[in-house]
Coordinates of C-alpha atoms in Angstrom, one line a residue:
X1 CA -35.2 154.3 63.5
X2 CA -36.3 150.5 63.7
X3 CA -33.5 148.9 61.2
X4 CA -34.4 146.5 58.4
X5 CA -32.3 144.2 58.5
X6 CA -32.9 143.5 62.4
X7 CA -37.0 143.8 61.8
X8 CA -35.8 140.9 59.0
X9 CA -33.9 138.5 61.2
X10 CA -36.9 138.8 63.6
X11 CA -39.0 138.0 61.5
X12 CA -36.8 135.0 60.5
X13 CA -36.9 133.8 63.8
X14 CA -40.5 133.5 63.8
X15 CA -41.2 132.0 61.1
X16 CA -38.3 128.9 61.5
X17 CA -39.0 129.3 65.5
X18 CA -35.1 129.0 66.6
X19 CA -32.3 130.7 66.0
X20 CA -30.5 127.8 64.5
X21 CA -33.3 127.8 61.8
X22 CA -33.1 132.1 60.9
X23 CA -29.5 131.6 60.6
X24 CA -30.2 128.8 58.1
X25 CA -33.0 130.8 56.2
X26 CA -30.9 134.0 56.1
X27 CA -27.6 132.7 54.6
X28 CA -25.8 133.8 58.4
X29 CA -24.5 133.0 61.0
X30 CA -26.2 132.0 64.9
X31 CA -23.9 134.8 65.8
X32 CA -24.7 137.2 63.9
X33 CA -28.5 136.9 64.3
X34 CA -28.3 136.9 68.2
X35 CA -26.0 140.2 67.1
X36 CA -29.0 141.4 65.4
X37 CA -31.8 140.7 67.7
X38 CA -29.7 142.3 70.7
X39 CA -29.6 145.1 68.7
X40 CA -33.0 145.0 68.2
X41 CA -34.0 144.8 71.8
X42 CA -31.7 147.8 72.5
X43 CA -33.7 149.9 69.6
X44 CA -36.9 148.8 70.7
X45 CA -36.3 149.5 74.8
X46 CA -37.6 146.1 75.5
X47 CA -37.0 142.1 76.0
X48 CA -38.0 140.8 73.1
X49 CA -36.2 136.9 73.3
X50 CA -36.7 135.1 76.5
X51 CA -34.8 131.5 77.2
X52 CA -37.1 128.5 76.3
X53 CA -35.0 125.4 77.3
X54 CA -32.0 125.3 75.3
X55 CA -33.8 127.6 73.1
X56 CA -35.4 130.5 72.9
X57 CA -38.7 132.1 72.2
X58 CA -40.4 135.4 71.7
X59 CA -42.0 138.0 74.4
X60 CA -45.3 139.3 74.6
X61 CA -43.5 142.3 72.8
X62 CA -41.6 139.6 70.4
X63 CA -43.8 138.0 69.0
X64 CA -45.7 141.8 68.5
X65 CA -43.2 143.3 66.6
X66 CA -42.5 140.2 64.5
X67 CA -46.2 140.2 63.4
X68 CA -45.6 144.4 62.5
X69 CA -42.0 143.2 60.7
X70 CA -43.6 140.2 58.6
X71 CA -46.6 142.8 57.1
X72 CA -43.5 145.9 56.9
X73 CA -41.2 143.0 54.8
X74 CA -44.7 142.2 53.1
X75 CA -45.2 145.8 52.3
X76 CA -41.0 146.1 50.8
X77 CA -41.4 143.2 48.5
X78 CA -44.5 144.3 47.4
X79 CA -42.9 148.1 46.5
X80 CA -39.5 146.1 45.3
X81 CA -41.9 144.1 42.5
X82 CA -43.5 147.5 41.5
X83 CA -40.0 148.7 41.3
X84 CA -38.9 146.7 38.7
X85 CA -41.8 145.6 36.6
X86 CA -42.3 149.5 36.5
X87 CA -38.3 149.2 35.3
X88 CA -39.1 146.5 33.2
X89 CA -35.4 145.3 33.8
X90 CA -34.3 142.1 34.7
X91 CA -32.3 142.3 37.0
X92 CA -31.6 141.5 40.6
X93 CA -31.4 137.8 42.5
X94 CA -33.4 135.5 42.1
X95 CA -34.0 132.9 44.8
X96 CA -35.1 129.1 43.3
X97 CA -35.4 126.5 44.9
X98 CA -35.9 122.7 43.3
X99 CA -36.3 118.8 44.2
X100 CA -33.3 117.0 43.0
X101 CA -34.3 115.3 39.3
X102 CA -35.8 118.7 38.5
X103 CA -32.4 120.4 39.4
X104 CA -30.5 118.5 37.4
X105 CA -32.7 118.0 34.3
X106 CA -33.5 121.9 34.2
X107 CA -31.3 124.4 35.9
X108 CA -28.0 124.0 33.9
X109 CA -30.2 124.6 30.4
X110 CA -31.8 127.2 32.1
X111 CA -29.2 128.8 34.3
X112 CA -27.0 129.0 31.0
X113 CA -29.6 130.9 29.1
X114 CA -30.4 133.5 32.3
X115 CA -26.9 134.1 32.3
X116 CA -26.2 134.6 28.7
X117 CA -29.8 136.7 27.9
X118 CA -30.1 138.9 31.5
X119 CA -26.5 139.2 32.8
X120 CA -27.4 141.4 35.2
X121 CA -29.6 139.1 36.7
X122 CA -27.8 136.8 40.0
X123 CA -30.2 133.7 39.9
X124 CA -29.5 131.0 43.5
X125 CA -30.4 128.0 43.8
X126 CA -30.9 126.0 46.4
X127 CA -32.0 121.6 46.2
X128 CA -35.1 121.3 47.9
X129 CA -37.9 118.3 47.4
X130 CA -41.1 120.1 46.3
X131 CA -43.3 120.2 50.2
X132 CA -40.4 122.4 51.8
X133 CA -40.1 124.0 48.6
X134 CA -43.2 125.3 48.9
X135 CA -42.7 126.0 52.8
X136 CA -40.0 128.2 51.3
X137 CA -41.6 130.7 49.2
X138 CA -44.4 131.1 52.1
X139 CA -41.9 131.8 54.3
X140 CA -40.2 134.4 51.6
X141 CA -37.2 132.1 51.9
X142 CA -37.6 131.4 48.1
X143 CA -38.7 133.5 45.1
X144 CA -39.5 130.1 43.0
X145 CA -39.8 126.8 43.4
X146 CA -40.4 123.7 41.3
X147 CA -43.1 121.5 42.7
X148 CA -44.9 117.9 41.7
X149 CA -48.3 116.0 41.6
X150 CA -48.8 112.9 39.8
X151 CA -51.4 112.5 37.4
X152 CA -53.8 110.6 39.3
X153 CA -52.5 112.2 42.6
X154 CA -52.7 115.9 42.1
X155 CA -51.4 118.4 45.0
X156 CA -53.4 121.7 46.1
X157 CA -51.7 125.4 45.5
X158 CA -51.5 126.9 48.9
X159 CA -53.5 130.2 48.7
X160 CA -51.3 133.4 47.9
X161 CA -49.5 131.5 45.3
X162 CA -49.2 130.9 41.8
X163 CA -48.1 128.5 39.5
X164 CA -47.0 127.7 35.7
X165 CA -46.9 124.1 34.2
X166 CA -43.2 123.3 33.0
X167 CA -43.3 119.8 32.3
X168 CA -45.2 116.1 31.6
X169 CA -42.7 113.6 33.2
X170 CA -42.8 109.6 32.1
X171 CA -42.5 107.0 35.2
X172 CA -40.9 103.6 34.5
X173 CA -39.9 101.0 36.6
X174 CA -36.6 100.7 37.7
X175 CA -35.4 96.0 37.3
X176 CA -32.6 94.5 37.8
X177 CA -31.1 93.9 35.2
X178 CA -31.4 89.8 35.5
X179 CA -35.2 90.1 36.4
X180 CA -37.9 87.9 35.1
X181 CA -39.5 91.0 33.4
X182 CA -36.4 93.0 32.1
X183 CA -37.0 92.8 28.7
X184 CA -40.6 93.2 28.3
X185 CA -42.0 96.0 26.5
X186 CA -44.1 97.3 28.9
X187 CA -45.6 96.1 32.0
X188 CA -48.3 96.4 34.6
X189 CA -48.1 97.7 37.8
X190 CA -50.1 94.1 39.1
X191 CA -46.9 92.3 37.5
X192 CA -45.0 93.4 40.9
X193 CA -47.9 92.1 43.2
X194 CA -45.1 90.0 44.7
X195 CA -42.4 92.4 44.7
X196 CA -40.0 94.5 47.2
X197 CA -40.3 97.5 46.4
X198 CA -37.7 100.5 47.1
X199 CA -39.4 104.6 47.9
X200 CA -39.3 107.4 48.7
X201 CA -39.2 108.0 52.8
X202 CA -42.6 108.2 54.9
X203 CA -44.1 111.7 55.1
X204 CA -42.8 112.4 51.5
X205 CA -46.1 113.3 48.8
X206 CA -44.0 110.8 46.8
X207 CA -44.2 107.8 49.0
X208 CA -47.7 108.5 49.3
X209 CA -48.4 108.1 45.6
X210 CA -46.8 105.6 45.4
X211 CA -49.1 103.6 48.0
X212 CA -52.1 105.1 46.6
X213 CA -51.3 104.0 43.5
X214 CA -50.2 100.6 43.9
X215 CA -53.5 100.0 46.1
X216 CA -55.5 101.4 43.9
X217 CA -54.2 98.5 41.7
X218 CA -55.6 95.7 44.1
X219 CA -51.1 95.5 45.6
X220 CA -50.4 95.8 49.3
X221 CA -47.4 97.5 48.7
X222 CA -44.5 95.5 50.4
X223 CA -41.7 98.1 51.1
X224 CA -37.8 96.6 51.2
X225 CA -35.8 100.3 51.4
X226 CA -36.6 103.6 51.9
X227 CA -34.4 106.5 50.0
X228 CA -34.8 110.1 48.8
X229 CA -32.1 110.3 46.7
X230 CA -32.9 108.5 42.6
X231 CA -29.4 107.8 43.0
X232 CA -29.5 105.1 45.8
X233 CA -32.7 104.1 44.9
X234 CA -31.1 102.6 41.6
X235 CA -28.4 101.0 43.9
X236 CA -30.5 99.0 45.5
X237 CA -31.5 97.7 42.4
X238 CA -29.1 97.1 40.6
X239 CA -28.1 94.9 44.0
X240 CA -31.1 93.1 43.0
X241 CA -33.0 94.7 46.5
X242 CA -36.3 95.6 45.1
X243 CA -38.2 97.4 42.1
X244 CA -39.0 101.1 42.4
X245 CA -40.0 103.5 39.9
X246 CA -38.2 106.0 38.2
X247 CA -39.4 109.4 36.3
X248 CA -37.2 110.2 33.2
X249 CA -36.4 113.8 34.3
X250 CA -32.4 113.8 35.2
X251 CA -32.6 110.1 35.6
X252 CA -29.1 108.5 35.4
X253 CA -28.8 105.1 33.7
X254 CA -27.0 102.8 35.8
X255 CA -25.3 99.5 35.0
X256 CA -27.1 96.5 36.2
X257 CA -30.9 98.2 35.9
X258 CA -33.2 97.9 33.4
X259 CA -36.1 100.6 32.6
X260 CA -39.5 99.1 31.8
X261 CA -42.0 101.6 30.0
X262 CA -45.8 101.4 32.0
X263 CA -48.4 100.0 29.5
X264 CA -51.0 102.7 31.5
X265 CA -48.6 105.8 31.3
X266 CA -47.6 107.1 34.8
X267 CA -46.8 110.8 34.6
X268 CA -45.6 113.8 37.4
X269 CA -46.3 117.1 36.5
X270 CA -43.7 119.5 37.0
X271 CA -44.3 123.3 37.9
X272 CA -43.0 126.7 38.7
X273 CA -44.3 128.4 41.9
X274 CA -44.0 131.5 43.5
X275 CA -45.7 134.2 45.3
X276 CA -48.4 136.0 43.5
X277 CA -47.2 139.5 45.0
X278 CA -44.3 138.5 42.6
X279 CA -45.0 137.6 39.7
X280 CA -44.9 141.2 38.4
X281 CA -41.0 141.4 38.6
X282 CA -39.9 140.5 35.0
X283 CA -36.9 138.7 37.0
X284 CA -39.3 135.8 38.2
X285 CA -40.6 136.0 35.1
X286 CA -37.8 135.3 32.4
X287 CA -37.1 133.1 35.3
X288 CA -39.9 131.1 34.5
X289 CA -39.1 131.5 30.8
X290 CA -36.1 129.8 31.3
X291 CA -37.3 127.0 32.4
X292 CA -39.5 126.5 30.5
X293 CA -37.9 126.5 27.5
X294 CA -35.1 123.9 28.8
X295 CA -38.3 121.8 29.9
X296 CA -39.8 122.2 26.4
X297 CA -37.1 119.7 24.8
X298 CA -37.7 117.0 27.7
X299 CA -41.8 116.6 27.1
X300 CA -41.8 112.4 27.9

């Protein structure tokens, strides 16, 4: 009989493409992954892995079994969701991914409420950028992820996922305290046509959004610095090295930085997203409810 944990390990290898990736996704060591796969090969009596340069690849038999493993694990997850829904109890474990500002702004309040209201529920969190969070949910490495889009640039919802709106978060322009516009009640983005900008890393949704937004205002962006963390972006602004757009949720207020609203409000929409088959789980619904409750007072 095939061992479920070993099938889970094979599925992780197929999804992540490497032993180290599978280990990270399963939160185990690479040695543990290798041992499970060796045992699975002995169980089925066929070679499932072959060397591929410095890594490994699945053989034809490995690919075939991995396809079956994915279907089996999907059915197991569906069965678990149905059993949990039938019991109607908020128990077990929910894995939640959130991008940094949402994690900082929402997780503490939501998790404290869940611990008090549902003591048999364990919520495990990790920080992932929205695109990574969506992939984690699709792969089954997370049960729920916090994601975002912007009022003028929406993000599609991949097939098989559902989402719930949590809040709209207004963003301001962050300026050095000595900037010529630091004392204004409001600004327009065109006021910064000649400024250097601090942006998110290239390839991230928020970087693409900033480029799109500035160009739609007739501004060809001058990007001076790239930083993924808002704390780093604001430190660069404080040093007089540029300006940036900074949402209010989870925002730190460092010395030497002034936040000025944009006349035509810049807003991002924050959502919780999960696999459609997980929506029947009372535990997932409880986490979404707690996140909504935490988000309510923060709507800006």
